[in-house]
Tab-separated table of N, CA, C and O in Angstrom:
chain	number	residue	atom	x	y	z
A	1	LEU	N	-32.675	75.868	9.020
A	1	LEU	CA	-33.553	76.367	10.056
A	1	LEU	C	-34.590	75.294	10.365
A	1	LEU	O	-35.260	74.784	9.475
A	2	ASN	N	-34.702	74.952	11.628
A	2	ASN	CA	-35.690	73.953	12.020
A	2	ASN	C	-36.536	74.502	13.169
A	2	ASN	O	-36.369	75.650	13.577
A	3	GLU	N	-37.448	73.691	13.662
A	3	GLU	CA	-38.373	74.124	14.711
A	3	GLU	C	-37.642	74.645	15.952
A	3	GLU	O	-38.072	75.603	16.566
A	4	SER	N	-36.544	74.031	16.312
A	4	SER	CA	-35.842	74.419	17.542
A	4	SER	C	-35.026	75.703	17.382
A	4	SER	O	-34.731	76.355	18.370
A	5	THR	N	-34.689	76.082	16.165
A	5	THR	CA	-33.880	77.292	15.967
A	5	THR	C	-34.689	78.485	15.446
A	5	THR	O	-34.141	79.578	15.318
A	6	GLN	N	-35.965	78.282	15.165
A	6	GLN	CA	-36.774	79.372	14.623
A	6	GLN	C	-36.932	80.528	15.606
A	6	GLN	O	-36.837	81.697	15.219
A	7	ARG	N	-37.142	80.234	16.862
A	7	ARG	CA	-37.295	81.295	17.866
A	7	ARG	C	-36.020	82.122	17.966
A	7	ARG	O	-36.066	83.348	18.011
A	8	GLN	N	-34.879	81.460	17.988
A	8	GLN	CA	-33.595	82.169	18.042
A	8	GLN	C	-33.420	83.031	16.788
A	8	GLN	O	-32.991	84.182	16.869
A	9	PHE	N	-33.773	82.500	15.638
A	9	PHE	CA	-33.682	83.244	14.380
A	9	PHE	C	-34.574	84.485	14.408
A	9	PHE	O	-34.139	85.590	14.072
A	10	LEU	N	-35.832	84.316	14.815
A	10	LEU	CA	-36.753	85.444	14.854
A	10	LEU	C	-36.330	86.483	15.886
A	10	LEU	O	-36.479	87.690	15.657
A	11	ASN	N	-35.793	86.038	16.999
A	11	ASN	CA	-35.277	86.960	18.019
A	11	ASN	C	-34.128	87.790	17.453
A	11	ASN	O	-34.074	89.008	17.646
A	12	ARG	N	-33.218	87.139	16.745
A	12	ARG	CA	-32.088	87.844	16.134
A	12	ARG	C	-32.570	88.829	15.067
A	12	ARG	O	-32.091	89.958	14.984
A	13	GLU	N	-33.547	88.423	14.275
A	13	GLU	CA	-34.089	89.307	13.240
A	13	GLU	C	-34.806	90.507	13.861
A	13	GLU	O	-34.733	91.619	13.330
A	14	PHE	N	-35.498	90.298	14.979
A	14	PHE	CA	-36.158	91.393	15.678
A	14	PHE	C	-35.136	92.418	16.167
A	14	PHE	O	-35.323	93.623	16.003
A	15	LYS	N	-34.050	91.925	16.744
A	15	LYS	CA	-32.983	92.830	17.203
A	15	LYS	C	-32.354	93.571	16.023
A	15	LYS	O	-32.058	94.765	16.117
A	16	MET	N	-32.163	92.873	14.919
A	16	MET	CA	-31.609	93.501	13.725
A	16	MET	C	-32.560	94.567	13.204
A	16	MET	O	-32.132	95.646	12.782
A	17	ALA	N	-33.852	94.276	13.234
A	17	ALA	CA	-34.846	95.258	12.780
A	17	ALA	C	-34.783	96.517	13.635
A	17	ALA	O	-34.836	97.632	13.106
A	18	LEU	N	-34.661	96.358	14.938
A	18	LEU	CA	-34.558	97.530	15.814
A	18	LEU	C	-33.302	98.339	15.523
A	18	LEU	O	-33.346	99.578	15.463
A	19	CYS	N	-32.183	97.653	15.340
A	19	CYS	CA	-30.917	98.346	15.053
A	19	CYS	C	-30.978	99.090	13.721
A	19	CYS	O	-30.622	100.277	13.646
A	20	LEU	N	-31.407	98.413	12.675
A	20	LEU	CA	-31.492	99.056	11.364
A	20	LEU	C	-32.537	100.159	11.345
A	20	LEU	O	-32.345	101.198	10.699
A	21	CYS	N	-33.614	99.954	12.058
A	21	CYS	CA	-34.662	100.960	12.154
A	21	CYS	C	-34.093	102.235	12.787
A	21	CYS	O	-34.296	103.338	12.271
A	22	GLY	N	-33.374	102.087	13.867
A	22	GLY	CA	-32.764	103.243	14.522
A	22	GLY	C	-31.722	103.917	13.656
A	22	GLY	O	-31.698	105.155	13.531
A	23	LEU	N	-30.879	103.141	13.033
A	23	LEU	CA	-29.811	103.685	12.199
A	23	LEU	C	-30.358	104.405	10.969
A	23	LEU	O	-29.991	105.557	10.688
A	24	LEU	N	-31.234	103.765	10.231
A	24	LEU	CA	-31.772	104.368	9.017
A	24	LEU	C	-32.711	105.531	9.312
A	24	LEU	O	-32.753	106.510	8.551
A	25	SER	N	-33.446	105.465	10.409
A	25	SER	CA	-34.302	106.586	10.795
A	25	SER	C	-33.467	107.807	11.161
A	25	SER	O	-33.814	108.932	10.801
A	26	THR	N	-32.381	107.575	11.856
A	26	THR	CA	-31.478	108.677	12.192
A	26	THR	C	-30.899	109.293	10.931
A	26	THR	O	-30.852	110.521	10.787
A	27	ALA	N	-30.466	108.454	10.003
A	27	ALA	CA	-29.924	108.962	8.738
A	27	ALA	C	-30.990	109.725	7.951
A	27	ALA	O	-30.714	110.791	7.384
A	28	GLY	N	-32.208	109.215	7.941
A	28	GLY	CA	-33.301	109.900	7.254
A	28	GLY	C	-33.628	111.233	7.902
A	28	GLY	O	-33.885	112.230	7.208
A	29	PHE	N	-33.602	111.273	9.222
A	29	PHE	CA	-33.864	112.526	9.940
A	29	PHE	C	-32.783	113.560	9.628
A	29	PHE	O	-33.085	114.726	9.342
A	30	ILE	N	-31.524	113.128	9.656
A	30	ILE	CA	-30.415	114.039	9.361
A	30	ILE	C	-30.516	114.556	7.935
A	30	ILE	O	-30.320	115.747	7.674
A	31	ARG	N	-30.844	113.674	7.005
A	31	ARG	CA	-30.970	114.102	5.607
A	31	ARG	C	-32.101	115.114	5.446
A	31	ARG	O	-31.949	116.132	4.769
A	32	ALA	N	-33.250	114.834	6.047
A	32	ALA	CA	-34.378	115.760	5.936
A	32	ALA	C	-34.032	117.100	6.595
A	32	ALA	O	-34.347	118.161	6.051
A	33	ALA	N	-33.362	117.055	7.733
A	33	ALA	CA	-32.969	118.293	8.409
A	33	ALA	C	-31.932	119.060	7.592
A	33	ALA	O	-31.972	120.295	7.521
A	34	ALA	N	-31.021	118.354	6.959
A	34	ALA	CA	-29.984	119.006	6.148
A	34	ALA	C	-30.589	119.733	4.948
A	34	ALA	O	-30.063	120.762	4.522
A	35	PHE	N	-31.693	119.231	4.438
A	35	PHE	CA	-32.372	119.876	3.317
A	35	PHE	C	-33.427	120.879	3.796
A	35	PHE	O	-34.260	121.328	3.021
A	36	ARG	N	-33.382	121.191	5.078
A	36	ARG	CA	-34.267	122.181	5.706
A	36	ARG	C	-35.750	121.867	5.505
A	36	ARG	O	-36.564	122.764	5.263
A	37	THR	N	-36.070	120.603	5.612
A	37	THR	CA	-37.468	120.190	5.561
A	37	THR	C	-38.124	120.643	6.862
A	37	THR	O	-37.547	120.486	7.931
A	38	PRO	N	-39.322	121.216	6.795
A	38	PRO	CA	-39.997	121.637	8.030
A	38	PRO	C	-40.125	120.473	9.017
A	38	PRO	O	-40.277	119.319	8.614
A	39	LEU	N	-40.075	120.796	10.298
A	39	LEU	CA	-40.063	119.773	11.349
A	39	LEU	C	-41.241	118.795	11.262
A	39	LEU	O	-41.015	117.585	11.374
A	40	PRO	N	-42.474	119.243	11.061
A	40	PRO	CA	-43.560	118.247	10.984
A	40	PRO	C	-43.349	117.215	9.871
A	40	PRO	O	-43.561	116.022	10.087
A	41	GLU	N	-42.897	117.676	8.710
A	41	GLU	CA	-42.642	116.751	7.611
A	41	GLU	C	-41.456	115.841	7.915
A	41	GLU	O	-41.460	114.663	7.575
A	42	THR	N	-40.442	116.391	8.564
A	42	THR	CA	-39.276	115.598	8.945
A	42	THR	C	-39.672	114.479	9.903
A	42	THR	O	-39.239	113.330	9.750
A	43	VAL	N	-40.512	114.793	10.876
A	43	VAL	CA	-40.968	113.786	11.834
A	43	VAL	C	-41.810	112.726	11.119
A	43	VAL	O	-41.655	111.523	11.374
A	44	ALA	N	-42.676	113.147	10.215
A	44	ALA	CA	-43.513	112.197	9.476
A	44	ALA	C	-42.662	111.274	8.606
A	44	ALA	O	-42.883	110.060	8.557
A	45	ILE	N	-41.669	111.834	7.924
A	45	ILE	CA	-40.777	111.039	7.080
A	45	ILE	C	-39.988	110.045	7.924
A	45	ILE	O	-39.856	108.873	7.577
A	46	THR	N	-39.467	110.515	9.055
A	46	THR	CA	-38.675	109.650	9.928
A	46	THR	C	-39.526	108.519	10.495
A	46	THR	O	-39.094	107.359	10.525
A	47	ALA	N	-40.738	108.834	10.939
A	47	ALA	CA	-41.627	107.796	11.475
A	47	ALA	C	-42.009	106.796	10.394
A	47	ALA	O	-42.038	105.580	10.645
A	48	SER	N	-42.286	107.288	9.193
A	48	SER	CA	-42.616	106.382	8.082
A	48	SER	C	-41.455	105.460	7.761
A	48	SER	O	-41.635	104.258	7.564
A	49	LEU	N	-40.275	106.031	7.703
A	49	LEU	CA	-39.079	105.238	7.407
A	49	LEU	C	-38.861	104.159	8.456
A	49	LEU	O	-38.583	103.003	8.121
A	50	ALA	N	-39.030	104.516	9.719
A	50	ALA	CA	-38.854	103.532	10.790
A	50	ALA	C	-39.855	102.388	10.657
A	50	ALA	O	-39.493	101.214	10.775
A	51	LEU	N	-41.102	102.731	10.393
A	51	LEU	CA	-42.145	101.716	10.258
A	51	LEU	C	-41.895	100.811	9.054
A	51	LEU	O	-42.053	99.586	9.134
A	52	ILE	N	-41.479	101.403	7.939
A	52	ILE	CA	-41.219	100.622	6.730
A	52	ILE	C	-40.047	99.668	6.932
A	52	ILE	O	-40.119	98.491	6.574
A	53	VAL	N	-38.964	100.164	7.512
A	53	VAL	CA	-37.788	99.316	7.732
A	53	VAL	C	-38.125	98.170	8.675
A	53	VAL	O	-37.808	97.008	8.400
A	54	PHE	N	-38.793	98.491	9.782
A	54	PHE	CA	-39.119	97.451	10.754
A	54	PHE	C	-40.045	96.395	10.150
A	54	PHE	O	-39.817	95.192	10.312
A	55	SER	N	-41.074	96.846	9.442
A	55	SER	CA	-42.014	95.872	8.880
A	55	SER	C	-41.393	95.044	7.757
A	55	SER	O	-41.702	93.859	7.620
A	56	SER	N	-40.507	95.635	6.977
A	56	SER	CA	-39.896	94.856	5.894
A	56	SER	C	-38.967	93.783	6.443
A	56	SER	O	-38.930	92.665	5.916
A	57	ILE	N	-38.243	94.093	7.499
A	57	ILE	CA	-37.369	93.075	8.099
A	57	ILE	C	-38.208	91.990	8.765
A	57	ILE	O	-37.923	90.794	8.633
A	58	GLY	N	-39.267	92.391	9.444
A	58	GLY	CA	-40.153	91.405	10.069
A	58	GLY	C	-40.805	90.497	9.041
A	58	GLY	O	-40.820	89.277	9.189
A	59	LEU	N	-41.317	91.102	7.990
A	59	LEU	CA	-41.938	90.311	6.920
A	59	LEU	C	-40.914	89.424	6.224
A	59	LEU	O	-41.196	88.267	5.905
A	60	GLY	N	-39.715	89.959	6.026
A	60	GLY	CA	-38.655	89.180	5.390
A	60	GLY	C	-38.217	87.983	6.218
A	60	GLY	O	-37.747	86.980	5.674
A	61	ALA	N	-38.393	88.069	7.524
A	61	ALA	CA	-38.041	86.942	8.390
A	61	ALA	C	-39.176	85.927	8.488
A	61	ALA	O	-38.937	84.720	8.516
A	62	VAL	N	-40.410	86.410	8.524
A	62	VAL	CA	-41.549	85.534	8.780
A	62	VAL	C	-42.081	84.858	7.516
A	62	VAL	O	-42.448	83.677	7.552
A	63	LEU	N	-42.116	85.577	6.405
A	63	LEU	CA	-42.733	85.021	5.199
A	63	LEU	C	-42.086	83.714	4.719
A	63	LEU	O	-42.814	82.768	4.402
A	64	PRO	N	-40.762	83.596	4.679
A	64	PRO	CA	-40.196	82.297	4.269
A	64	PRO	C	-40.590	81.150	5.198
A	64	PRO	O	-40.815	80.031	4.743
A	65	LEU	N	-40.716	81.445	6.493
A	65	LEU	CA	-41.120	80.404	7.446
A	65	LEU	C	-42.573	79.987	7.205
A	65	LEU	O	-42.900	78.800	7.269
A	66	VAL	N	-43.420	80.973	6.911
A	66	VAL	CA	-44.825	80.667	6.619
A	66	VAL	C	-44.933	79.833	5.337
A	66	VAL	O	-45.660	78.843	5.293
A	67	LEU	N	-44.203	80.226	4.306
A	67	LEU	CA	-44.240	79.466	3.050
A	67	LEU	C	-43.730	78.048	3.251
A	67	LEU	O	-44.270	77.095	2.673
A	68	GLN	N	-42.702	77.912	4.067
A	68	GLN	CA	-42.169	76.576	4.336
A	68	GLN	C	-43.217	75.710	5.041
A	68	GLN	O	-43.373	74.539	4.723
A	69	LYS	N	-43.949	76.291	5.980
A	69	LYS	CA	-45.010	75.539	6.671
A	69	LYS	C	-46.140	75.147	5.713
A	69	LYS	O	-46.791	74.127	5.888
A	70	LEU	N	-46.356	75.997	4.711
A	70	LEU	CA	-47.393	75.703	3.714
A	70	LEU	C	-46.886	74.768	2.615
A	70	LEU	O	-47.596	74.504	1.647
A	71	ARG	N	-45.640	74.333	2.754
A	71	ARG	CA	-44.990	73.442	1.795
A	71	ARG	C	-44.825	74.093	0.413
A	71	ARG	O	-44.967	73.455	-0.628
A	72	VAL	N	-44.533	75.395	0.460
A	72	VAL	CA	-44.215	76.155	-0.746
A	72	VAL	C	-42.742	76.534	-0.638
A	72	VAL	O	-42.241	76.810	0.456
A	73	ASP	N	-42.043	76.532	-1.746
A	73	ASP	CA	-40.618	76.864	-1.737
A	73	ASP	C	-40.408	78.260	-1.155
A	73	ASP	O	-40.919	79.250	-1.692
A	74	PRO	N	-39.658	78.379	-0.043
A	74	PRO	CA	-39.421	79.680	0.592
A	74	PRO	C	-38.682	80.678	-0.303
A	74	PRO	O	-38.709	81.877	-0.048
A	75	ALA	N	-38.052	80.198	-1.370
A	75	ALA	CA	-37.357	81.103	-2.287
A	75	ALA	C	-38.328	82.064	-2.964
A	75	ALA	O	-37.929	83.143	-3.402
A	76	HIS	N	-39.597	81.705	-3.039
A	76	HIS	CA	-40.601	82.581	-3.641
A	76	HIS	C	-40.869	83.812	-2.794
A	76	HIS	O	-41.471	84.774	-3.270
A	77	SER	N	-40.434	83.798	-1.555
A	77	SER	CA	-40.734	84.920	-0.662
A	77	SER	C	-40.008	86.203	-1.051
A	77	SER	O	-40.506	87.292	-0.789
A	78	SER	N	-38.853	86.113	-1.696
A	78	SER	CA	-38.085	87.328	-1.998
A	78	SER	C	-38.843	88.266	-2.936
A	78	SER	O	-38.950	89.470	-2.669
A	79	THR	N	-39.393	87.746	-4.013
A	79	THR	CA	-40.149	88.616	-4.930
A	79	THR	C	-41.476	89.034	-4.314
A	79	THR	O	-41.929	90.159	-4.528
A	80	THR	N	-42.067	88.157	-3.526
A	80	THR	CA	-43.324	88.489	-2.864
A	80	THR	C	-43.120	89.639	-1.886
A	80	THR	O	-43.932	90.570	-1.833
A	81	ILE	N	-42.032	89.589	-1.128
A	81	ILE	CA	-41.730	90.650	-0.167
A	81	ILE	C	-41.518	91.974	-0.887
A	81	ILE	O	-41.983	93.025	-0.430
A	82	GLN	N	-40.843	91.952	-2.018
A	82	GLN	CA	-40.609	93.191	-2.771
A	82	GLN	C	-41.917	93.844	-3.173
A	82	GLN	O	-42.103	95.051	-3.002
A	83	VAL	N	-42.819	93.056	-3.710
A	83	VAL	CA	-44.105	93.602	-4.160
A	83	VAL	C	-44.922	94.096	-2.971
A	83	VAL	O	-45.475	95.204	-2.992
A	84	ILE	N	-45.001	93.281	-1.929
A	84	ILE	CA	-45.772	93.670	-0.741
A	84	ILE	C	-45.208	94.953	-0.133
A	84	ILE	O	-45.967	95.867	0.216
A	85	MET	N	-43.893	95.044	-0.012
A	85	MET	CA	-43.303	96.229	0.622
A	85	MET	C	-43.403	97.460	-0.259
A	85	MET	O	-43.486	98.578	0.256
A	86	ASP	N	-43.393	97.303	-1.566
A	86	ASP	CA	-43.627	98.457	-2.442
A	86	ASP	C	-45.001	99.057	-2.149
A	86	ASP	O	-45.143	100.272	-1.997
A	87	ILE	N	-45.992	98.200	-2.075
A	87	ILE	CA	-47.350	98.670	-1.819
A	87	ILE	C	-47.492	99.161	-0.378
A	87	ILE	O	-48.005	100.258	-0.125
A	88	LEU	N	-47.025	98.360	0.574
A	88	LEU	CA	-47.133	98.746	1.980
A	88	LEU	C	-46.348	100.019	2.293
A	88	LEU	O	-46.775	100.814	3.127
A	89	GLY	N	-45.211	100.202	1.652
A	89	GLY	CA	-44.412	101.404	1.891
A	89	GLY	C	-45.170	102.666	1.553
A	89	GLY	O	-45.156	103.640	2.317
A	90	VAL	N	-45.856	102.656	0.428
A	90	VAL	CA	-46.660	103.818	0.039
A	90	VAL	C	-47.824	104.001	1.010
A	90	VAL	O	-48.090	105.113	1.480
A	91	VAL	N	-48.516	102.910	1.321
A	91	VAL	CA	-49.661	102.987	2.226
A	91	VAL	C	-49.221	103.485	3.607
A	91	VAL	O	-49.872	104.360	4.202
A	92	MET	N	-48.119	102.951	4.119
A	92	MET	CA	-47.634	103.373	5.432
A	92	MET	C	-47.222	104.844	5.435
A	92	MET	O	-47.502	105.569	6.394
A	93	THR	N	-46.560	105.279	4.373
A	93	THR	CA	-46.135	106.675	4.295
A	93	THR	C	-47.340	107.604	4.277
A	93	THR	O	-47.364	108.619	4.992
A	94	VAL	N	-48.353	107.267	3.490
A	94	VAL	CA	-49.565	108.092	3.437
A	94	VAL	C	-50.269	108.087	4.797
A	94	VAL	O	-50.687	109.138	5.298
A	95	PHE	N	-50.379	106.917	5.409
A	95	PHE	CA	-51.052	106.804	6.705
A	95	PHE	C	-50.318	107.616	7.778
A	95	PHE	O	-50.927	108.409	8.495
A	96	VAL	N	-49.015	107.417	7.884
A	96	VAL	CA	-48.242	108.112	8.917
A	96	VAL	C	-48.235	109.616	8.655
A	96	VAL	O	-48.394	110.420	9.587
A	97	SER	N	-48.072	110.019	7.403
A	97	SER	CA	-48.071	111.447	7.084
A	97	SER	C	-49.419	112.078	7.402
A	97	SER	O	-49.472	113.182	7.955
A	98	THR	N	-50.498	111.391	7.083
A	98	THR	CA	-51.829	111.902	7.406
A	98	THR	C	-52.012	111.992	8.911
A	98	THR	O	-52.523	112.990	9.432
A	99	LEU	N	-51.581	110.962	9.611
A	99	LEU	CA	-51.697	110.957	11.069
A	99	LEU	C	-50.878	112.082	11.696
A	99	LEU	O	-51.352	112.797	12.580
A	100	MET	N	-49.652	112.264	11.227
A	100	MET	CA	-48.758	113.255	11.830
A	100	MET	C	-49.071	114.692	11.401
A	100	MET	O	-48.849	115.619	12.167
A	101	LEU	N	-49.576	114.876	10.194
A	101	LEU	CA	-49.735	116.240	9.675
A	101	LEU	C	-51.170	116.752	9.703
A	101	LEU	O	-51.372	117.964	9.740
A	102	ASP	N	-52.149	115.856	9.662
A	102	ASP	CA	-53.537	116.301	9.537
A	102	ASP	C	-54.443	115.913	10.699
A	102	ASP	O	-55.635	116.179	10.638
A	103	SER	N	-53.929	115.276	11.717
A	103	SER	CA	-54.806	114.859	12.811
A	103	SER	C	-54.464	115.619	14.086
A	103	SER	O	-53.343	116.111	14.249
A	104	PRO	N	-55.398	115.687	15.002
A	104	PRO	CA	-55.110	116.343	16.286
A	104	PRO	C	-53.981	115.648	17.059
A	104	PRO	O	-53.184	116.303	17.726
A	105	VAL	N	-53.904	114.325	16.926
A	105	VAL	CA	-52.831	113.583	17.609
A	105	VAL	C	-51.470	114.016	17.076
A	105	VAL	O	-50.543	114.299	17.842
A	106	GLY	N	-51.346	114.063	15.757
A	106	GLY	CA	-50.090	114.480	15.151
A	106	GLY	C	-49.733	115.909	15.482
A	106	GLY	O	-48.580	116.228	15.774
A	107	GLN	N	-50.722	116.789	15.474
A	107	GLN	CA	-50.465	118.184	15.810
A	107	GLN	C	-50.040	118.317	17.262
A	107	GLN	O	-49.191	119.145	17.588
A	108	TYR	N	-50.615	117.496	18.144
A	108	TYR	CA	-50.204	117.503	19.547
A	108	TYR	C	-48.738	117.046	19.671
A	108	TYR	O	-47.955	117.677	20.386
A	109	ILE	N	-48.387	115.973	18.978
A	109	ILE	CA	-47.004	115.468	19.032
A	109	ILE	C	-46.035	116.511	18.510
A	109	ILE	O	-44.991	116.773	19.123
A	110	ILE	N	-46.359	117.112	17.383
A	110	ILE	CA	-45.486	118.126	16.804
A	110	ILE	C	-45.360	119.332	17.726
A	110	ILE	O	-44.268	119.890	17.884
A	111	SER	N	-46.453	119.724	18.370
A	111	SER	CA	-46.382	120.882	19.278
A	111	SER	C	-45.471	120.603	20.463
A	111	SER	O	-44.814	121.513	20.974
A	112	LYS	N	-45.399	119.360	20.895
A	112	LYS	CA	-44.521	118.997	22.020
A	112	LYS	C	-43.051	118.976	21.586
A	112	LYS	O	-42.151	119.131	22.406
A	113	LEU	N	-42.812	118.749	20.291
A	113	LEU	CA	-41.428	118.695	19.786
A	113	LEU	C	-40.868	120.083	19.469
A	113	LEU	O	-39.663	120.231	19.355
A	114	THR	N	-41.737	121.061	19.290
A	114	THR	CA	-41.243	122.393	18.946
A	114	THR	C	-41.183	123.310	20.128
A	114	THR	O	-41.638	123.085	21.173
């Protein structure tokens, strides 16, 4: 990967993030619905899953490039991404669940879906 191919790489990773985000969110929604999870919780879980998948793919694409620019071995990014996404995944899930279940905005969105 060099300067001239980085944009193409990031564009491809962005498209992959959208595809995987849609696919895994759909699977998560179906699973939550199959277990008869109430709709507000199902929407919160699905939104959290979409955000986590998209951000992990984005971070996984960008972090090695950033480390390379800093003249640090990009191989270190794999363990760094795991730790960051473990923490961010919990934070994002709590944030999205709070937004969707306890705020007027979330209640408005849920009311439009039911």
